[in-house]
Each structure stands twice: as structure tokens, then as C-alpha cells.
Coordinates of N, CA, C and O in Angstrom, one line a residue:
M1 N 61.8 132.4 82.6 CA 62.0 131.0 82.5 C 63.5 130.6 82.4 O 64.0 129.7 83.1
K2 N 64.2 131.3 81.5 CA 65.6 131.1 81.3 C 66.4 131.4 82.6 O 67.4 130.8 82.9
G3 N 65.9 132.4 83.3 CA 66.6 132.8 84.5 C 66.5 131.8 85.6 O 67.4 131.5 86.4
R4 N 65.3 131.1 85.6 CA 65.1 130.1 86.6 C 66.0 128.9 86.4 O 66.6 128.3 87.3
I5 N 66.1 128.5 85.1 CA 66.9 127.3 84.7 C 68.4 127.6 85.1 O 69.1 126.8 85.6
L6 N 68.8 128.8 84.7 CA 70.2 129.2 85.0 C 70.4 129.2 86.6 O 71.5 128.7 87.0
T7 N 69.5 129.7 87.3 CA 69.6 129.7 88.8 C 69.7 128.3 89.3 O 70.5 128.0 90.2
V8 N 68.8 127.4 88.8 CA 68.8 126.0 89.3 C 70.2 125.3 88.9 O 70.8 124.6 89.7
M9 N 70.7 125.6 87.7 CA 72.0 125.0 87.3 C 73.1 125.5 88.2 O 74.0 124.7 88.6
I10 N 73.2 126.8 88.4 CA 74.2 127.3 89.3 C 74.1 126.8 90.7 O 75.1 126.4 91.3
T11 N 72.9 126.7 91.2 CA 72.7 126.2 92.6 C 73.2 124.7 92.6 O 73.8 124.3 93.6
A12 N 72.8 123.9 91.6 CA 73.2 122.5 91.6 C 74.8 122.4 91.5 O 75.4 121.6 92.2
L13 N 75.4 123.2 90.7 CA 76.8 123.2 90.6 C 77.5 123.6 91.9 O 78.5 122.9 92.4
V14 N 77.0 124.6 92.5 CA 77.6 125.1 93.8 C 77.4 124.0 94.9 O 78.3 123.7 95.7
T15 N 76.3 123.3 94.9 CA 76.0 122.2 95.8 C 76.9 121.1 95.6 O 77.5 120.5 96.6
I16 N 77.2 120.7 94.4 CA 78.1 119.6 94.1 C 79.5 120.0 94.6 O 80.2 119.1 95.2
I17 N 79.9 121.2 94.3 CA 81.3 121.6 94.7 C 81.4 121.6 96.2 O 82.4 121.1 96.8
L18 N 80.4 122.1 96.9 CA 80.4 122.1 98.4 C 80.5 120.7 99.0 O 81.2 120.4 100.0
I19 N 79.7 119.8 98.4 CA 79.7 118.4 98.9 C 81.1 117.8 98.6 O 81.7 117.1 99.5
A20 N 81.7 118.0 97.5 CA 83.0 117.5 97.2 C 84.1 118.0 98.1 O 84.9 117.3 98.6
V21 N 84.0 119.3 98.4 CA 85.0 119.9 99.4 C 84.8 119.3 100.8 O 85.7 119.0 101.5
A22 N 83.5 119.1 101.2 CA 83.2 118.6 102.5 C 83.8 117.1 102.6 O 84.4 116.8 103.6
V23 N 83.6 116.3 101.6 CA 84.1 115.0 101.6 C 85.6 115.0 101.6 O 86.2 114.2 102.4
Y24 N 86.2 115.9 100.9 CA 87.7 116.0 100.9 C 88.2 116.3 102.2 O 89.2 115.7 102.7
L25 N 87.6 117.2 102.9 CA 88.1 117.6 104.3 C 87.7 116.6 105.4 O 88.5 116.3 106.2
I26 N 86.5 116.1 105.3 CA 86.0 115.1 106.3 C 86.8 113.8 106.3 O 87.2 113.3 107.4
F27 N 87.1 113.3 105.1 CA 87.8 112.0 105.1 C 89.3 112.2 105.1 O 90.1 111.2 104.9
G28 N 89.8 113.4 105.3 CA 91.3 113.6 105.5 C 92.1 113.6 104.3 O 93.3 113.4 104.4
F29 N 91.5 113.7 103.1 CA 92.3 113.7 101.9 C 93.2 114.9 101.8 O 94.0 115.0 100.9
S30 N 92.9 115.9 102.6 CA 93.7 117.2 102.5 C 95.0 117.0 103.4 O 95.9 117.8 103.3
S31 N 95.0 116.0 104.2 CA 96.2 115.8 105.1 C 97.3 115.0 104.3 O 97.0 114.4 103.3
K32 N 98.5 115.0 104.9 CA 99.6 114.3 104.3 C 100.0 113.1 105.1 O 99.7 113.0 106.3
P33 N 100.7 112.1 104.5 CA 101.2 111.0 105.2 C 102.1 111.5 106.4 O 102.8 112.4 106.2
G34 N 102.0 110.8 107.5 CA 102.9 111.1 108.6 C 103.4 109.9 109.4 O 102.8 108.9 109.4
K35 N 104.6 110.1 109.9 CA 105.3 109.0 110.7 C 104.5 108.9 112.0 O 104.4 109.9 112.7
I36 N 104.1 107.7 112.4 CA 103.4 107.5 113.6 C 104.1 106.6 114.6 O 103.8 106.6 115.8
M37 N 105.2 106.0 114.1 CA 106.0 105.1 115.0 C 107.4 105.0 114.4 O 107.5 104.9 113.2
S38 N 108.4 105.1 115.3 CA 109.8 105.1 114.8 C 110.7 104.5 115.8 O 110.6 104.9 117.0
V39 N 111.7 103.6 115.4 CA 112.7 103.1 116.4 C 114.0 103.0 115.6 O 114.1 102.5 114.5
N40 N 115.1 103.6 116.2 CA 116.4 103.6 115.6 C 117.1 102.3 116.0 O 116.8 101.7 117.1
S41 N 117.9 101.8 115.1 CA 118.7 100.6 115.4 C 119.6 100.8 116.5 O 120.0 102.0 116.8
P42 N 120.1 99.8 117.2 CA 121.0 100.0 118.4 C 122.2 100.8 118.1 O 122.7 101.6 118.9
Q43 N 122.8 100.7 116.9 CA 124.0 101.5 116.6 C 123.6 102.8 116.0 O 124.5 103.6 115.7
G44 N 122.4 103.1 115.7 CA 121.9 104.3 115.1 C 122.1 104.5 113.6 O 121.9 105.5 113.1
S45 N 122.5 103.4 113.0 CA 122.7 103.4 111.5 C 121.4 103.4 110.7 O 121.4 103.9 109.6
F46 N 120.3 102.9 111.3 CA 119.1 102.7 110.5 C 117.9 103.2 111.4 O 118.0 103.3 112.6
E47 N 116.8 103.5 110.8 CA 115.6 103.8 111.5 C 114.5 103.0 110.8 O 114.3 103.0 109.6
A48 N 113.7 102.3 111.6 CA 112.5 101.5 111.2 C 111.3 102.4 111.6 O 111.3 102.9 112.7
Y49 N 110.4 102.6 110.6 CA 109.3 103.5 111.0 C 108.0 103.1 110.2 O 108.1 102.4 109.2
V50 N 106.9 103.6 110.7 CA 105.6 103.3 110.2 C 105.0 104.7 109.7 O 105.0 105.6 110.5
V51 N 104.4 104.7 108.5 CA 103.8 105.9 108.0 C 102.3 105.6 107.8 O 101.9 104.6 107.3
E52 N 101.5 106.6 108.3 CA 100.0 106.5 108.2 C 99.6 107.5 107.0 O 100.0 108.7 107.1
S53 N 98.9 107.0 106.0 CA 98.5 107.8 104.9 C 97.0 108.1 105.1 O 96.3 107.4 105.7
P54 N 96.6 109.3 104.5 CA 95.2 109.6 104.6 C 94.4 108.6 103.9 O 94.8 107.9 102.9
S55 N 93.2 108.3 104.4 CA 92.3 107.3 103.9 C 90.9 107.5 104.3 O 90.6 108.0 105.4
A56 N 90.0 107.0 103.5 CA 88.6 107.1 103.8 C 88.2 106.0 104.8 O 87.2 106.1 105.4
D57 N 89.0 104.9 104.8 CA 88.8 103.8 105.7 C 90.1 103.4 106.4 O 90.7 102.4 106.1
P58 N 90.5 104.2 107.4 CA 91.8 103.9 108.0 C 91.8 102.7 108.9 O 90.7 102.2 109.2
P59 N 92.9 102.1 109.3 CA 94.3 102.6 109.0 C 94.8 102.3 107.6 O 94.3 101.3 107.0
K60 N 95.7 103.1 107.1 CA 96.4 102.8 105.8 C 97.8 103.1 106.1 O 98.3 104.2 106.0
Q61 N 98.6 102.0 106.4 CA 99.9 102.1 106.9 C 100.9 101.4 106.0 O 100.6 100.5 105.3
S62 N 102.2 102.0 106.0 CA 103.3 101.4 105.3 C 104.5 101.3 106.2 O 104.7 102.1 107.1
L63 N 105.3 100.2 106.1 CA 106.5 100.0 106.9 C 107.7 100.4 106.1 O 107.9 99.9 104.9
F64 N 108.7 101.1 106.7 CA 109.9 101.6 106.0 C 111.1 101.3 106.9 O 111.0 101.3 108.1
I65 N 112.2 101.3 106.2 CA 113.5 101.3 106.9 C 114.4 102.4 106.1 O 114.4 102.4 104.9
A66 N 115.0 103.2 106.9 CA 115.8 104.3 106.3 C 117.3 104.2 106.8 O 117.5 103.8 108.0
K67 N 118.2 104.6 106.0 CA 119.6 104.8 106.5 C 119.7 106.1 107.2 O 119.3 107.2 106.6
A68 N 120.2 106.2 108.4 CA 120.2 107.4 109.2 C 121.0 108.5 108.5 O 122.1 108.2 108.0
G69 N 120.5 109.7 108.4 CA 121.2 110.8 108.0 C 121.5 110.9 106.5 O 122.1 111.8 106.0
T70 N 120.9 110.0 105.7 CA 121.2 110.0 104.2 C 120.0 110.4 103.4 O 120.2 110.7 102.2
G71 N 118.8 110.3 103.9 CA 117.6 110.5 103.1 C 117.2 109.3 102.3 O 116.2 109.3 101.6
E72 N 118.0 108.2 102.4 CA 117.7 107.0 101.7 C 116.8 106.1 102.5 O 117.0 106.0 103.7
F73 N 115.8 105.5 101.9 CA 114.8 104.6 102.6 C 114.3 103.5 101.6 O 114.5 103.7 100.4
R74 N 113.7 102.5 102.2 CA 113.1 101.4 101.4 C 111.8 101.0 102.1 O 111.6 101.1 103.3
L75 N 110.9 100.7 101.2 CA 109.6 100.2 101.6 C 109.7 98.7 102.0 O 110.1 97.9 101.2
V76 N 109.3 98.4 103.2 CA 109.2 96.9 103.6 C 107.9 96.3 103.2 O 107.9 95.3 102.6
A77 N 106.8 97.0 103.5 CA 105.5 96.5 103.1 C 104.4 97.6 103.2 O 104.5 98.5 104.1
S78 N 103.4 97.5 102.4 CA 102.2 98.3 102.5 C 101.1 97.4 103.1 O 100.8 96.4 102.5
L79 N 100.6 97.8 104.2 CA 99.6 97.0 104.9 C 98.2 97.2 104.3 O 97.9 98.3 103.9
P80 N 97.4 96.1 104.3 CA 96.0 96.3 103.7 C 95.2 97.3 104.5 O 95.2 97.3 105.7
E81 N 94.6 98.2 103.8 CA 93.8 99.3 104.4 C 92.7 98.8 105.2 O 92.0 97.8 104.8
D82 N 92.5 99.3 106.3 CA 91.3 99.0 107.2 C 91.5 97.6 107.9 O 90.8 97.4 108.9
I83 N 92.4 96.8 107.5 CA 92.5 95.4 108.1 C 93.7 95.3 109.0 O 93.6 94.7 110.1
E84 N 94.8 95.8 108.6 CA 96.1 95.6 109.3 C 96.7 96.9 109.8 O 96.8 97.8 109.1
S85 N 97.3 96.8 111.0 CA 98.0 98.0 111.5 C 99.2 97.6 112.3 O 99.3 96.5 112.9
A86 N 100.2 98.5 112.4 CA 101.5 98.2 113.1 C 101.3 98.4 114.6 O 100.5 99.3 115.0
H87 N 101.9 97.6 115.4 CA 101.8 97.7 116.8 C 103.2 98.0 117.5 O 103.2 98.7 118.5
K88 N 104.3 97.4 117.0 CA 105.5 97.6 117.7 C 106.7 97.3 116.7 O 106.5 96.6 115.7
I89 N 107.8 97.9 117.0 CA 109.0 97.7 116.2 C 110.2 97.2 117.1 O 110.4 97.8 118.2
Y90 N 110.9 96.2 116.7 CA 112.1 95.7 117.4 C 113.3 95.7 116.5 O 113.1 95.6 115.3
W91 N 114.5 95.7 117.1 CA 115.7 95.5 116.4 C 116.5 94.4 117.1 O 116.5 94.3 118.3
T92 N 117.3 93.6 116.3 CA 118.2 92.7 116.9 C 119.3 93.5 117.5 O 119.6 94.7 117.1
E93 N 120.1 92.9 118.4 CA 121.1 93.6 119.1 C 122.2 94.2 118.2 O 122.8 95.3 118.4
D94 N 122.5 93.4 117.1 CA 123.5 93.9 116.2 C 123.0 94.9 115.2 O 123.8 95.4 114.3
G95 N 121.7 95.2 115.2 CA 121.1 96.2 114.3 C 121.0 95.8 112.9 O 120.8 96.6 112.0
N96 N 121.1 94.5 112.6 CA 121.0 94.0 111.2 C 119.6 93.6 110.8 O 119.3 93.5 109.6
K97 N 118.7 93.4 111.8 CA 117.4 93.0 111.4 C 116.3 93.8 112.2 O 116.5 94.0 113.4
A98 N 115.3 94.3 111.4 CA 114.2 95.0 112.0 C 113.0 94.1 112.0 O 112.8 93.4 111.1
I99 N 112.2 94.1 113.1 CA 111.0 93.3 113.2 C 109.9 94.2 113.5 O 109.8 95.0 114.5
F100 N 108.9 94.2 112.6 CA 107.7 94.9 112.7 C 106.6 94.0 113.1 O 106.3 92.9 112.5
V101 N 105.9 94.3 114.2 CA 104.8 93.5 114.7 C 103.5 94.2 114.3 O 103.3 95.4 114.7
T102 N 102.6 93.5 113.5 CA 101.3 94.1 113.1 C 100.2 93.3 113.7 O 100.4 92.3 114.4
S103 N 99.0 93.7 113.4 CA 97.8 92.9 113.9 C 97.7 91.6 113.2 O 96.9 90.7 113.6
W104 N 98.4 91.3 112.1 CA 98.3 90.1 111.4 C 99.6 89.4 111.2 O 99.6 88.2 110.9
H105 N 100.7 90.1 111.2 CA 102.0 89.5 110.8 C 103.2 90.0 111.6 O 103.1 91.0 112.3
L106 N 104.3 89.2 111.5 CA 105.6 89.7 111.9 C 106.3 89.9 110.5 O 106.3 89.0 109.7
F107 N 106.9 91.1 110.3 CA 107.8 91.3 109.2 C 109.2 91.4 109.7 O 109.5 92.3 110.5
V108 N 110.1 90.5 109.3 CA 111.5 90.6 109.7 C 112.3 90.9 108.5 O 112.3 90.2 107.5
T109 N 113.1 92.0 108.5 CA 113.8 92.5 107.4 C 115.3 92.6 107.7 O 115.7 93.2 108.7
D110 N 116.1 92.0 106.9 CA 117.6 92.1 107.0 C 118.0 93.4 106.3 O 117.7 93.6 105.1
V111 N 118.6 94.4 107.0 CA 118.9 95.7 106.4 C 120.0 95.7 105.5 O 120.2 96.6 104.7
Q112 N 120.8 94.6 105.5 CA 122.0 94.5 104.5 C 121.5 94.0 103.2 O 121.8 94.5 102.1
T113 N 120.7 92.9 103.2 CA 120.2 92.3 101.9 C 118.8 92.8 101.5 O 118.4 92.6 100.4
F114 N 118.1 93.3 102.5 CA 116.7 93.7 102.4 C 115.8 92.5 102.1 O 114.6 92.7 101.6
N115 N 116.2 91.3 102.4 CA 115.3 90.2 102.3 C 114.3 90.3 103.5 O 114.7 90.7 104.6
T116 N 113.1 90.0 103.3 CA 112.0 90.1 104.3 C 111.3 88.8 104.4 O 110.9 88.2 103.5
M117 N 111.1 88.4 105.7 CA 110.3 87.2 106.0 C 109.0 87.7 106.6 O 109.0 88.6 107.5
K118 N 107.9 87.2 106.1 CA 106.6 87.5 106.6 C 106.0 86.3 107.3 O 105.8 85.3 106.7
I119 N 105.7 86.5 108.6 CA 105.2 85.4 109.4 C 103.7 85.7 109.8 O 103.5 86.7 110.4
S120 N 102.8 84.8 109.5 CA 101.4 85.1 109.8 C 101.2 84.8 111.3 O 101.6 83.8 111.8
L121 N 100.5 85.7 111.9 CA 100.1 85.6 113.4 C 98.6 85.3 113.6 O 98.3 84.7 114.6
N122 N 97.8 85.6 112.6 CA 96.4 85.5 112.7 C 95.9 84.4 111.8 O 96.0 84.5 110.6
P123 N 95.3 83.3 112.4 CA 94.8 82.2 111.5 C 93.5 82.5 110.8 O 93.0 81.7 110.0
D124 N 92.9 83.7 111.0 CA 91.7 84.1 110.4 C 91.8 84.3 108.9 O 92.9 84.6 108.4
W125 N 90.7 84.1 108.2 CA 90.6 84.3 106.8 C 89.8 85.6 106.5 O 88.8 85.8 107.3
W126 N 90.1 86.3 105.4 CA 89.3 87.4 105.0 C 88.1 86.9 104.2 O 88.2 85.9 103.5
K127 N 87.0 87.6 104.2 CA 85.8 87.2 103.4 C 85.4 88.4 102.5 O 85.2 89.5 103.0
M128 N 85.2 88.0 101.2 CA 84.7 89.0 100.2 C 83.2 89.1 100.3 O 82.5 88.0 100.4
H129 N 82.7 90.3 100.4 CA 81.2 90.5 100.4 C 80.8 90.6 98.9 O 81.0 91.7 98.3
E130 N 80.1 89.6 98.4 CA 79.7 89.6 97.0 C 78.8 90.8 96.7 O 77.9 91.2 97.4
G131 N 79.1 91.4 95.5 CA 78.3 92.5 95.1 C 78.7 93.9 95.7 O 78.2 94.9 95.2
K132 N 79.4 93.9 96.8 CA 79.7 95.1 97.5 C 81.2 95.6 97.3 O 81.5 96.7 97.6
K133 N 82.0 94.7 96.7 CA 83.4 95.0 96.5 C 84.1 95.4 97.8 O 85.0 96.2 97.8
T134 N 83.7 94.8 98.9 CA 84.4 95.0 100.2 C 84.7 93.7 100.8 O 84.2 92.6 100.4
F135 N 85.5 93.7 101.8 CA 85.9 92.5 102.5 C 86.1 92.7 104.0 O 86.2 93.9 104.4
S136 N 86.0 91.7 104.8 CA 86.2 91.8 106.2 C 86.8 90.5 106.8 O 87.0 89.5 106.1
S137 N 87.1 90.6 108.1 CA 87.6 89.4 108.8 C 86.6 89.1 109.9 O 85.7 89.9 110.1
S138 N 86.9 88.1 110.6 CA 86.0 87.8 111.8 C 86.2 88.7 112.9 O 85.4 88.7 113.9
G139 N 87.2 89.5 112.8 CA 87.5 90.4 113.9 C 88.3 89.8 115.1 O 88.5 90.4 116.1
T140 N 88.9 88.6 114.8 CA 89.7 88.0 115.8 C 90.9 88.8 116.1 O 91.6 89.2 115.2
S141 N 91.1 89.2 117.4 CA 92.2 90.1 117.8 C 93.4 89.3 118.2 O 93.3 88.3 119.0
V142 N 94.5 89.6 117.7 CA 95.8 88.9 118.0 C 96.7 89.9 118.8 O 96.9 91.0 118.3
V143 N 97.1 89.5 119.9 CA 98.0 90.3 120.8 C 99.3 89.5 121.0 O 99.3 88.4 121.4
M144 N 100.4 90.2 120.7 CA 101.7 89.6 120.9 C 102.0 89.6 122.4 O 102.1 90.6 123.0
E145 N 102.0 88.4 123.0 CA 102.3 88.3 124.4 C 103.7 88.1 124.8 O 104.1 88.4 125.9
E146 N 104.5 87.6 123.9 CA 105.9 87.3 124.1 C 106.7 87.4 122.8 O 106.3 86.8 121.8
L147 N 107.8 88.1 122.8 CA 108.7 88.2 121.7 C 110.1 88.3 122.2 O 110.4 89.3 122.9
I148 N 110.9 87.2 122.0 CA 112.3 87.2 122.5 C 113.2 87.1 121.3 O 113.1 86.2 120.5
L149 N 114.2 88.0 121.3 CA 115.2 87.9 120.2 C 116.4 87.1 120.8 O 116.9 87.5 121.8
N150 N 116.7 86.0 120.1 CA 117.8 85.2 120.5 C 119.0 85.6 119.6 O 119.4 84.9 118.6
G151 N 119.7 86.7 119.9 CA 120.7 87.3 119.1 C 120.2 87.7 117.7 O 119.1 88.2 117.7
S152 N 120.9 87.4 116.7 CA 120.5 87.7 115.3 C 120.0 86.4 114.6 O 119.6 86.5 113.5
D153 N 120.1 85.3 115.3 CA 119.9 84.0 114.7 C 118.5 83.5 114.7 O 118.0 82.8 113.8
S154 N 117.7 83.9 115.7 CA 116.3 83.4 115.8 C 115.5 84.3 116.7 O 116.0 85.1 117.5
L155 N 114.2 84.1 116.7 CA 113.3 84.8 117.6 C 112.2 83.8 118.0 O 111.9 82.9 117.3
T156 N 111.7 84.0 119.2 CA 110.7 83.2 119.8 C 109.5 84.1 120.1 O 109.7 85.2 120.6
Y157 N 108.3 83.7 119.7 CA 107.1 84.5 119.9 C 105.9 83.7 120.3 O 105.9 82.5 120.0
R158 N 105.0 84.3 121.0 CA 103.7 83.7 121.4 C 102.7 84.8 121.4 O 102.9 85.8 121.9
T159 N 101.5 84.4 120.8 CA 100.4 85.4 120.8 C 99.3 84.8 121.7 O 99.4 83.7 122.2
N160 N 98.3 85.6 122.0 CA 97.2 85.2 122.8 C 96.4 84.0 122.2 O 95.7 83.4 122.9
L161 N 96.6 83.7 120.9 CA 95.9 82.6 120.3 C 96.7 81.3 120.3 O 96.3 80.3 119.9
M162 N 97.9 81.4 120.9 CA 98.8 80.2 120.9 C 99.0 79.7 122.3 O 99.0 80.4 123.3
T163 N 99.1 78.3 122.4 CA 99.4 77.7 123.7 C 100.9 77.6 124.0 O 101.3 77.7 125.2
Q164 N 101.7 77.4 123.0 CA 103.1 77.3 123.1 C 103.8 78.3 122.2 O 103.4 78.6 121.1
P165 N 105.0 78.8 122.6 CA 105.7 79.7 121.8 C 106.4 79.0 120.6 O 106.5 77.8 120.6
V166 N 106.6 79.8 119.6 CA 107.3 79.2 118.3 C 108.6 79.9 118.2 O 108.7 81.2 118.3
T167 N 109.6 79.2 117.8 CA 110.9 79.7 117.5 C 111.2 79.7 116.0 O 110.9 78.7 115.4
V168 N 111.6 80.8 115.5 CA 111.9 81.0 114.0 C 113.3 81.3 113.8 O 113.9 82.2 114.4
S169 N 114.0 80.5 112.9 CA 115.4 80.8 112.6 C 115.4 82.0 111.6 O 114.6 82.1 110.6
L170 N 116.4 82.9 111.8 CA 116.6 84.0 111.0 C 117.9 84.0 110.2 O 118.2 84.9 109.5
T171 N 118.5 82.8 110.2 CA 119.9 82.7 109.6 C 119.8 82.7 108.1 O 120.7 83.1 107.4
G172 N 118.7 82.3 107.5 CA 118.6 82.2 106.0 C 118.1 83.5 105.4 O 117.8 83.6 104.2
L173 N 117.9 84.5 106.2 CA 117.3 85.7 105.7 C 118.3 86.6 105.0 O 119.3 86.9 105.2

């Protein structure tokens, strides 16, 4: 009788360990964050890049700017897991501002002051699912159809959800 109980306990423990290892490997928790997108500034002084981190519900991305060749970097933004992802990176001609285009926002960062402007592209609202501790959006897809940099002073953009382009001043950044 004691031998059976011991066998059952060992079997249960081994099963739990195997399930934990499988979850760890299947959901990518054994992998490390990796750079998935990178663009150097026109003068080569800075690099704007996107890092994808392991996640049970990807994407889980963060936006960074680094000083070239120094190992120094700064976090621009951590994007909400599963909801927002980076699509493209632009630089102004003078290399002073990096623009990250995501599925929900434009992030414009001045590399000298590190002030960041966040412009909403998606008019959608997120919805909390009561009792489930999860949230979602309507799934409205936003595509950047036009982005024009007017020097370092302004940018003009239009998405698939807009009828007219919008110009944004970057002088106060």
C-alpha cells in the first residue's frame, strides 16, 4: 500500500514537471528578446530599433533608440502585449527625430532631448472582458498610407481610416 502511494506521488510530480517544461518551451519562455527591426539615422549617430520579447500572447514589443557604437540606449515605449506592434521606422533628414509607426500610434522622439510625442492613429477603444482579466479591440486595422517628413519641423500623414491627411508640427518637441 505504501509503495503504491509513493509511486502515485512520484508519477504526479514527474507529470507536473513535464507539463511545466512543455509550457516553458511551447510558449517561448526559453528564448531571449531579439531585435526585429532597425534603422540607422542618416548621419549614422543613432539607431532606432524594435525588440520582440518572449510572450505567451505575442507580439510583445519595445521601441528603443541607441547611440551608435557606445552601448548606450533609451527606451521610447513598451507596446501593449498582443494589441500593438511596430510596422516601420523613419528618421528626419537631420537625424534629430525618429518616428516609429505602430498599429495604433506614431511615436516621434527627439534624440537630443528625448521628448516623445505619441499620436493616436486608431480611433478604436479597447474593451475589458469582465471576469476574465483580458481585453480586446474591435480588430479595426490601421494602415499608414502616406507619411511625409517636412524637414525636421513637421510631418504629414494619412491612414486608411482618414479622408484627408493631417500635418503635425514637431517644433515644440
